[in-house]
Short mmCIF file of C-alpha atoms in Angstrom, two decimals:
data_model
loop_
_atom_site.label_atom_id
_atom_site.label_comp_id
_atom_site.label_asym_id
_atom_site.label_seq_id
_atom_site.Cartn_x
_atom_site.Cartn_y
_atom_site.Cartn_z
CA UNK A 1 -2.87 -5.90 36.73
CA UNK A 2 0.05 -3.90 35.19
CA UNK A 3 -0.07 -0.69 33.45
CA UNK A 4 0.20 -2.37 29.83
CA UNK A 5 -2.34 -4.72 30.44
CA UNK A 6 -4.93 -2.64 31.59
CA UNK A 7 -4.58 -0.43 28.85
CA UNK A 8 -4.26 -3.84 26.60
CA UNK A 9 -7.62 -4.49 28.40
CA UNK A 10 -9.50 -1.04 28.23
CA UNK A 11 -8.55 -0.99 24.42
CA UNK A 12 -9.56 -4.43 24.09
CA UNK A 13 -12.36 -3.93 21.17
CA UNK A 14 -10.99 -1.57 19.41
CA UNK A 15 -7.66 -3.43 18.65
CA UNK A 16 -9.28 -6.65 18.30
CA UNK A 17 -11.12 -5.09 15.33
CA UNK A 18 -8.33 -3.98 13.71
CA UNK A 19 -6.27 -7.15 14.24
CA UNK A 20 -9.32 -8.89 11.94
CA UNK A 21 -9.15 -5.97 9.42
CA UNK A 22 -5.33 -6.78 8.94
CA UNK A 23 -5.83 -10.27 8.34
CA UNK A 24 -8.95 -10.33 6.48
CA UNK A 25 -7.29 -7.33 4.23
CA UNK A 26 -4.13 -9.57 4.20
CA UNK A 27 -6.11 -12.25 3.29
CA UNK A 28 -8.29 -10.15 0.83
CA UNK A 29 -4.96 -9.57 -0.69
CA UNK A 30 -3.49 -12.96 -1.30
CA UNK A 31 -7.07 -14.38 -2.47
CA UNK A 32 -7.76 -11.52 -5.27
CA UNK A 33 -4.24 -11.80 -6.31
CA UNK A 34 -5.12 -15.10 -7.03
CA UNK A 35 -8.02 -14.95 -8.39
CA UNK A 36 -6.68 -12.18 -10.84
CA UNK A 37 -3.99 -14.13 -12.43
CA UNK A 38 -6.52 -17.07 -13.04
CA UNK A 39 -8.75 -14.86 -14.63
CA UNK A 40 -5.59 -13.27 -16.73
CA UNK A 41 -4.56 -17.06 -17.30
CA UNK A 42 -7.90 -17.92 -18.92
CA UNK A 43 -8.12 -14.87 -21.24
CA UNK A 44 -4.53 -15.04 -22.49
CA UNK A 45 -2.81 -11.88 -21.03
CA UNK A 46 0.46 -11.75 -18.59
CA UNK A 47 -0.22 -12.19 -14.63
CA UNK A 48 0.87 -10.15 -12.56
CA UNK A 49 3.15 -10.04 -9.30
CA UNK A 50 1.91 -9.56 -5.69
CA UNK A 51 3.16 -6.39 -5.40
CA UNK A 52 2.17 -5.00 -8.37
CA UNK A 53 -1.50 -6.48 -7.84
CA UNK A 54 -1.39 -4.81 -4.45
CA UNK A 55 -0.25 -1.54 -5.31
CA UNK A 56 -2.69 -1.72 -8.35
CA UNK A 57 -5.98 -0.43 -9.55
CA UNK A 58 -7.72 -3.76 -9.20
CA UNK A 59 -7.20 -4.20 -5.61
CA UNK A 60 -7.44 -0.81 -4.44
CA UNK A 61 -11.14 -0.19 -5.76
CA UNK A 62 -12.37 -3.29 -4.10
CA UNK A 63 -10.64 -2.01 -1.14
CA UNK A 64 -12.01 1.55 -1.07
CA UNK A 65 -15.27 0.63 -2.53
CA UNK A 66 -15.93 -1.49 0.51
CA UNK A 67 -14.66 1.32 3.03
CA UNK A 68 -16.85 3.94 1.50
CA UNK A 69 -19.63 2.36 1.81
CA UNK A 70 -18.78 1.35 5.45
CA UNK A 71 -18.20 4.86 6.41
CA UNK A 72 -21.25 6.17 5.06
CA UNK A 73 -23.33 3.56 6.84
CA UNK A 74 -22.09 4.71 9.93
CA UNK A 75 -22.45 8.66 9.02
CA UNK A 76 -26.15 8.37 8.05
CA UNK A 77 -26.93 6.11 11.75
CA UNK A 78 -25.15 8.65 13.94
CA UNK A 79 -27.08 11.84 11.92
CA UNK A 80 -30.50 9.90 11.25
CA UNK A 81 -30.46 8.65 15.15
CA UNK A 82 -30.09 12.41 16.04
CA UNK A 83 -33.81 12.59 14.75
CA UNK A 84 -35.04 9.19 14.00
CA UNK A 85 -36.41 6.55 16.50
CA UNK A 86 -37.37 3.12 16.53
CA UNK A 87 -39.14 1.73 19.85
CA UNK A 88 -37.53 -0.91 21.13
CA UNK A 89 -34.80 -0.54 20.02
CA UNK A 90 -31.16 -0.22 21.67
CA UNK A 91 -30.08 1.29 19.02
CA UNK A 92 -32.47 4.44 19.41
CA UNK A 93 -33.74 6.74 21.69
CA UNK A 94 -36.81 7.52 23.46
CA UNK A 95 -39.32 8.87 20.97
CA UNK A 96 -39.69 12.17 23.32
CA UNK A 97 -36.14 12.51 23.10
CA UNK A 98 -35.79 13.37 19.68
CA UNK A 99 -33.23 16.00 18.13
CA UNK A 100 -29.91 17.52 19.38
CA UNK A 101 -30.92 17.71 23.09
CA UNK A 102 -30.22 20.52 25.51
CA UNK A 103 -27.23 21.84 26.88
CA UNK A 104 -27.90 20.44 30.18
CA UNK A 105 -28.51 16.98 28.77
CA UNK A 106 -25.83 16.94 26.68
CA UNK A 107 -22.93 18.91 29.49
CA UNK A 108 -21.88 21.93 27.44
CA UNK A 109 -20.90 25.15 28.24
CA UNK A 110 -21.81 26.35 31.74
CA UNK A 111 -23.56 22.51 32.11
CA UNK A 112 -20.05 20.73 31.60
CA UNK A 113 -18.34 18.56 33.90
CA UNK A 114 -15.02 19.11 35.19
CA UNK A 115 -13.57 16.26 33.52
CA UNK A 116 -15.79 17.26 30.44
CA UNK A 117 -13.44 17.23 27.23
CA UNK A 118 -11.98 20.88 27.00
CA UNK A 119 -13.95 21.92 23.68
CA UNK A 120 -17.31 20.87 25.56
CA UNK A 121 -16.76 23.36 28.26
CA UNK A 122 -15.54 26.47 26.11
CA UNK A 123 -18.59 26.95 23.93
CA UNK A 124 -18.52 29.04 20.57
CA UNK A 125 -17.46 27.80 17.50
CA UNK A 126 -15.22 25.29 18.84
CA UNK A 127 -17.91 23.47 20.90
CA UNK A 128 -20.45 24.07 18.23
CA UNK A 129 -17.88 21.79 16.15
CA UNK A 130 -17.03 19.41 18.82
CA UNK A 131 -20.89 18.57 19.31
CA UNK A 132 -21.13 17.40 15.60
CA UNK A 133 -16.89 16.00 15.61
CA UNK A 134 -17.48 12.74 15.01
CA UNK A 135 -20.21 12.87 12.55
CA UNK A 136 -18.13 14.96 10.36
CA UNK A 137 -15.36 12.76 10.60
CA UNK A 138 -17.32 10.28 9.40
CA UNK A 139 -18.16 11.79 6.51
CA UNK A 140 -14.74 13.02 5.76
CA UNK A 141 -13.74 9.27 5.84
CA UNK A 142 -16.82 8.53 3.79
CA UNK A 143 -15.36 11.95 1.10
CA UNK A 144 -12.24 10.67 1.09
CA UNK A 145 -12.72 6.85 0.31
CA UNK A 146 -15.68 8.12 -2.22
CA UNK A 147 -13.14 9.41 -4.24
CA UNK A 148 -10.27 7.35 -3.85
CA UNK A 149 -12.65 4.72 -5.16
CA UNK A 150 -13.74 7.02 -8.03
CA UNK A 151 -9.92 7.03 -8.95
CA UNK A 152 -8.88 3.72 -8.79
CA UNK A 153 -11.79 2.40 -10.52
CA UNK A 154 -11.45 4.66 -13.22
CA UNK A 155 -7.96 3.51 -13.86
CA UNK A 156 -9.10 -0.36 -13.55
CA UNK A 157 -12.19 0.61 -15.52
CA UNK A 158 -10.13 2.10 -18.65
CA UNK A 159 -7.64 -1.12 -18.15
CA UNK A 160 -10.12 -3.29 -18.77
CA UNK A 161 -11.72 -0.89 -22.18
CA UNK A 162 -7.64 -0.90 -23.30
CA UNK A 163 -7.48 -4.27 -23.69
CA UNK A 164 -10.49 -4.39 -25.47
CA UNK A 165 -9.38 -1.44 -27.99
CA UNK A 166 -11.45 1.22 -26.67
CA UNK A 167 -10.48 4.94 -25.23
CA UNK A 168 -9.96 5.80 -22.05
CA UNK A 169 -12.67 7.82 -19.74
CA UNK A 170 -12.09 10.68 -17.93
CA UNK A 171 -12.44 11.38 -14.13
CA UNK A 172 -16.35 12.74 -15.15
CA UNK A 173 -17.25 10.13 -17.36
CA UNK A 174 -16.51 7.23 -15.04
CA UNK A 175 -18.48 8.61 -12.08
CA UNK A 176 -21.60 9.15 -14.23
CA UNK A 177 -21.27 5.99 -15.52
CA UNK A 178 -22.82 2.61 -14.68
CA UNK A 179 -19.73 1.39 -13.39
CA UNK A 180 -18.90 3.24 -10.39
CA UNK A 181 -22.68 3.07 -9.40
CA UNK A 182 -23.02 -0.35 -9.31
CA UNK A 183 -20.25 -0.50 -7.68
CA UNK A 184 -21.14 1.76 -4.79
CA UNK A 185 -24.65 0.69 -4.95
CA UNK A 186 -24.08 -2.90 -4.67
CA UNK A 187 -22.27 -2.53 -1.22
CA UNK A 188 -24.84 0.49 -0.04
CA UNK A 189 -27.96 -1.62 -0.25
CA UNK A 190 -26.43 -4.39 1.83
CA UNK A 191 -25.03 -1.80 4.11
CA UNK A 192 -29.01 -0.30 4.67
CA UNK A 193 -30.13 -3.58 5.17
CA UNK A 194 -27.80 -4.41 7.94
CA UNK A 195 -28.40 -1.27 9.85
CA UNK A 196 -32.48 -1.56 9.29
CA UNK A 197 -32.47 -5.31 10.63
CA UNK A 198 -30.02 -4.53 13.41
CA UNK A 199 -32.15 -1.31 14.55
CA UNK A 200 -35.41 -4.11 14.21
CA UNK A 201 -34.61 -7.50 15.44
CA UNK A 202 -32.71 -5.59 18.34
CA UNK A 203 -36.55 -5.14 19.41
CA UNK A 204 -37.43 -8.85 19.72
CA UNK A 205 -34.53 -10.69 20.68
CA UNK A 206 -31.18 -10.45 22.78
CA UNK A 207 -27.62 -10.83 23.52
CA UNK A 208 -26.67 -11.63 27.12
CA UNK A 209 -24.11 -8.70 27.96
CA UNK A 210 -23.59 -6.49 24.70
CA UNK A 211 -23.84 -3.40 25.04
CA UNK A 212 -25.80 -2.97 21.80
CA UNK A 213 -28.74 -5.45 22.89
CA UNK A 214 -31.17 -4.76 26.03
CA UNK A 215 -31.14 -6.46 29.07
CA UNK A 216 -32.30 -9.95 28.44
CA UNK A 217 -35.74 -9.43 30.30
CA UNK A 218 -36.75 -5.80 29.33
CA UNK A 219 -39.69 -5.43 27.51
CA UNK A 220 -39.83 -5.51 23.68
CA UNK A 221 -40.91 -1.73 24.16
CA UNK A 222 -38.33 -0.55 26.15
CA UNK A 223 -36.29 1.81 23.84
CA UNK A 224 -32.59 3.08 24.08
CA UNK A 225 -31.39 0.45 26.91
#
């Protein structure tokens, strides 16, 4: 197998998920645009173009609003799993192995591994923030589409009061307002669910060969395979 295809190969899932996040944002795209000029069609005001809808208010909030809520999902299962178990499951660990683990289990500092990642050997404040890298990241991600959904519902929002004659809200108003919460909410409940049925049903039944079920005959008890 040649160089490109191995790496093709070793980066399989990763660019497999992003090829589906194109086209389903593509998609996404084409579909609201759509659906946006019907809706303008029916009510009597001007459609728009396809690059103006995509470059738009409209679009972008559904956009962010869905990736904030994706990020955060992921931040609160890689912190809560630090602490929080559930036997059986794949997706936890062993009861008794609760919390941030020891240096030896984890291969810091003097207990790293020659191929260890550099910060992971060198201790201090750099491995201090390498331990806890890629839950931060996660909730920079989770920061950063938070707010970009804050702004570009706020301009949508005061769109939609414009055409009906009323003011505009400021930054502050929108994000205490119902608005922006049901927004957020709406996707963070489904979001929970997910994660609480995946962390469950993992328990009782199986997927031959994924990583994130257990072995098709271990015991419903056995927790973290």
């Amino acid at each position: 197998m040649g160089s490109f295809a191995r790496r093709l190969r070793d980066n399989s899932l990763t660019l497999v998920f992003l090829g589906l996040f194109l086209a389903a944002l593509v998609g996404q795209a084409f579909v609201g645009h759509a659906a946006y000029n019907a809706e303008q069609q029916m009510q009597g005001s001007e459609t728009e173009t396809f690059g103006a809808y995509v470059t738009g208010p409209t679009f972008l909030v559904d956009v962010a609003e869905n990736w904030q809520s994706e990020y955060l999902q992921f931040f609160l299962l890689i912190i809560l799993t630090v602490w929080l178990v559930q036997r059986g499951s794949p997706e936890s660990k062993q009861p008794s192995d609760a919390g941030r683990g020891s240096d030896s289990e984890q291969q810091v500092g003097d207990h790293a591994r020659p191929d260890s990642p550099h910060w992971a050997r060198v201790g201090g404040l750099r491995g201090q923030l390498y331990s806890r890298s890629l839950g931060l990241v996660m909730l920079m991600l989770f920061v950063g589409s938070w707010l970009a959904q804050s702004v570009t519902g706020r301009l949508a929002y005061n769109e939609e009061r414009e055409s009906a004659g009323l003011g505009d809200l400021t930054w502050g108003q929108y994000v205490t307002g119902p608005d922006f919460w049901e927004r957020s909410l709406q996707n963070w409940q489904s979001e929970f669910l997910a994660v609480a049925s995946m962390a469950f049903l993992a328990v009782f039944l199986r997927e031959r060969g994924s990583p994130e079920s257990k072995p098709v005959g271990a015991p419903n008890a056995q927790t973290g395979a």
